[in-house]
Amino acid sequence: MRQADDYVLLGLLAAGLVETGRRLQRLADVVPSEPRARGAFSPQWREGVTQLWWRFQDVGRPAPRNDYAVLDLCRLPFGEWPVELGVAASDRESALIDGGAVSEFALEAARVRHGDVEGQLVEQRLFQELMLVARSNTRPGRTAQDGYVRLRRLLIEHPVLSDLEVAALEQEFPERPADGEPYVMAFVRAAYERRPAEDGIDLVACGECRIPLPYAYGQPVCGTPGCATQPETLHLETLGFYWVLHRAVRRFIHGAGVFELRVFKELKRLGLDPDLWAAMDALDVSFAVDREGRRYWGTNEKDWESPGLLARSFSWPRAPACDRRFLVIPTHRARPTYLRDLEAELVGRLPADLKVEVVSEKRLLTLVAKEHRAQGRRR
Ligand SMILES: [Zn+2]
């Protein structure tokens, strides 16, 4: 039996912080002397604080006296809280507030709690536009799945587009309703925002992930998880405009996609012919591991700060059927303790007949190479 889940308590406080932060712009603004702060705390926060009070009560320790004392607690790593929290060992270094802002852990916890409402809205809207373009532009040699993969890759590999490139897309996906512009334009508008640029433009962008960089002081950061930002000048030929990925698309689709695409390319280098987003995104990257195509391995790539929260949000689809299933963790997260914690947290959360192996990016490639050697196949 699992004990009462402290991730629920942390999820409530996290959701409360996200909501409160939204109301006050910056959590640093929450100071006792500020009358504006009174009544700014959300119902989630109230519920979290109440649960916290009971949590302290249970172990006979004095609970934080007010919201500001709870906020102070939120700045402490979980391993230093006066009550022993039941969280994975690698989560003990995390806190809910980090450097005056809602932490990555807190954002993930709020996401697990609410089922990631904002992310789902962004994804659903784009998915609808994408499907419309893909389904209406099928022809011999191009299935709807091909069109889906082509456009989804575009979002990941081209966070910036010139109007000339968008015009080329209209040629490639010409289908349109009787009285309007090509469906692909609705997709472009849903994913990108248009900015003026007559006669070309020079942008500073990350050379690795191509995200445009703000003109910040010091070292600019692209914000793509695990990306070592490499500023480069990017020249675009334009007639009048260029297009930049919307912030939300960047956060919910581009960042995850960079990791998925990297695994896809690494597997290709091993001589495989992997599928991207099989069955319209049921799996991230999947592939036949033998030449005859009899043994199919599926992978889902996940880049989460917290193994405890990842385990609570994770599921595996029934279709397509896979002979082996892998939950793949990017190199920059895959410390042995993280992998062990994730495995432990997953126990009992997936159906018994869907065995999922937790592996690092590197380990997946090693397993594929090993399988190839066993088959007497050259790399
Ligand atoms: Zn980058």
PDB file of N, CA and C and ligand atoms in Angstrom, residues 206-211 222-224 227-230, ligand 1:
ATOM      1  N   CYS A 206      19.378  30.734 -31.906  1.00  0.00           N
ATOM      2  CA  CYS A 206      20.210  29.641 -31.407  1.00  0.00           C
ATOM      3  C   CYS A 206      20.590  28.746 -32.595  1.00  0.00           C
ATOM      4  N   GLY A 207      21.885  28.544 -32.783  1.00  0.00           N
ATOM      5  CA  GLY A 207      22.340  27.742 -33.915  1.00  0.00           C
ATOM      6  C   GLY A 207      21.952  26.278 -33.796  1.00  0.00           C
ATOM      7  N   GLU A 208      21.670  25.817 -32.553  1.00  0.00           N
ATOM      8  CA  GLU A 208      21.302  24.419 -32.337  1.00  0.00           C
ATOM      9  C   GLU A 208      19.830  24.173 -32.644  1.00  0.00           C
ATOM     10  N   CYS A 209      18.944  24.982 -32.061  1.00  0.00           N
ATOM     11  CA  CYS A 209      17.509  24.701 -32.167  1.00  0.00           C
ATOM     12  C   CYS A 209      16.778  25.762 -32.990  1.00  0.00           C
ATOM     13  N   ARG A 210      17.500  26.803 -33.439  1.00  0.00           N
ATOM     14  CA  ARG A 210      16.990  27.847 -34.327  1.00  0.00           C
ATOM     15  C   ARG A 210      15.929  28.773 -33.708  1.00  0.00           C
ATOM     16  N   ILE A 211      15.760  28.698 -32.391  1.00  0.00           N
ATOM     17  CA  ILE A 211      14.844  29.616 -31.704  1.00  0.00           C
ATOM     18  C   ILE A 211      15.477  31.013 -31.702  1.00  0.00           C
ATOM     19  N   CYS A 222      18.101  30.103 -25.061  1.00  0.00           N
ATOM     20  CA  CYS A 222      17.024  29.813 -26.020  1.00  0.00           C
ATOM     21  C   CYS A 222      15.811  29.210 -25.327  1.00  0.00           C
ATOM     22  N   GLY A 223      16.017  28.565 -24.158  1.00  0.00           N
ATOM     23  CA  GLY A 223      14.892  28.005 -23.421  1.00  0.00           C
ATOM     24  C   GLY A 223      14.496  26.607 -23.847  1.00  0.00           C
ATOM     25  N   THR A 224      15.144  26.069 -24.878  1.00  0.00           N
ATOM     26  CA  THR A 224      14.851  24.691 -25.272  1.00  0.00           C
ATOM     27  C   THR A 224      15.524  23.757 -24.267  1.00  0.00           C
ATOM     28  N   CYS A 227      19.311  22.351 -24.254  1.00  0.00           N
ATOM     29  CA  CYS A 227      20.034  22.938 -25.383  1.00  0.00           C
ATOM     30  C   CYS A 227      21.114  23.890 -24.855  1.00  0.00           C
ATOM     31  N   ALA A 228      22.353  23.688 -25.329  1.00  0.00           N
ATOM     32  CA  ALA A 228      23.430  24.631 -24.997  1.00  0.00           C
ATOM     33  C   ALA A 228      23.357  25.743 -26.037  1.00  0.00           C
ATOM     34  N   THR A 229      22.719  26.843 -25.656  1.00  0.00           N
ATOM     35  CA  THR A 229      22.442  27.921 -26.616  1.00  0.00           C
ATOM     36  C   THR A 229      23.702  28.371 -27.357  1.00  0.00           C
ATOM     37  N   GLN A 230      23.652  28.381 -28.666  1.00  0.00           N
ATOM     38  CA  GLN A 230      24.761  28.859 -29.499  1.00  0.00           C
ATOM     39  C   GLN A 230      24.257  30.007 -30.364  1.00  0.00           C
TER      40      GLN A 230
HETATM   41 ZN    ZN B   1      18.751  26.238 -28.536  1.00  0.00          ZN
END
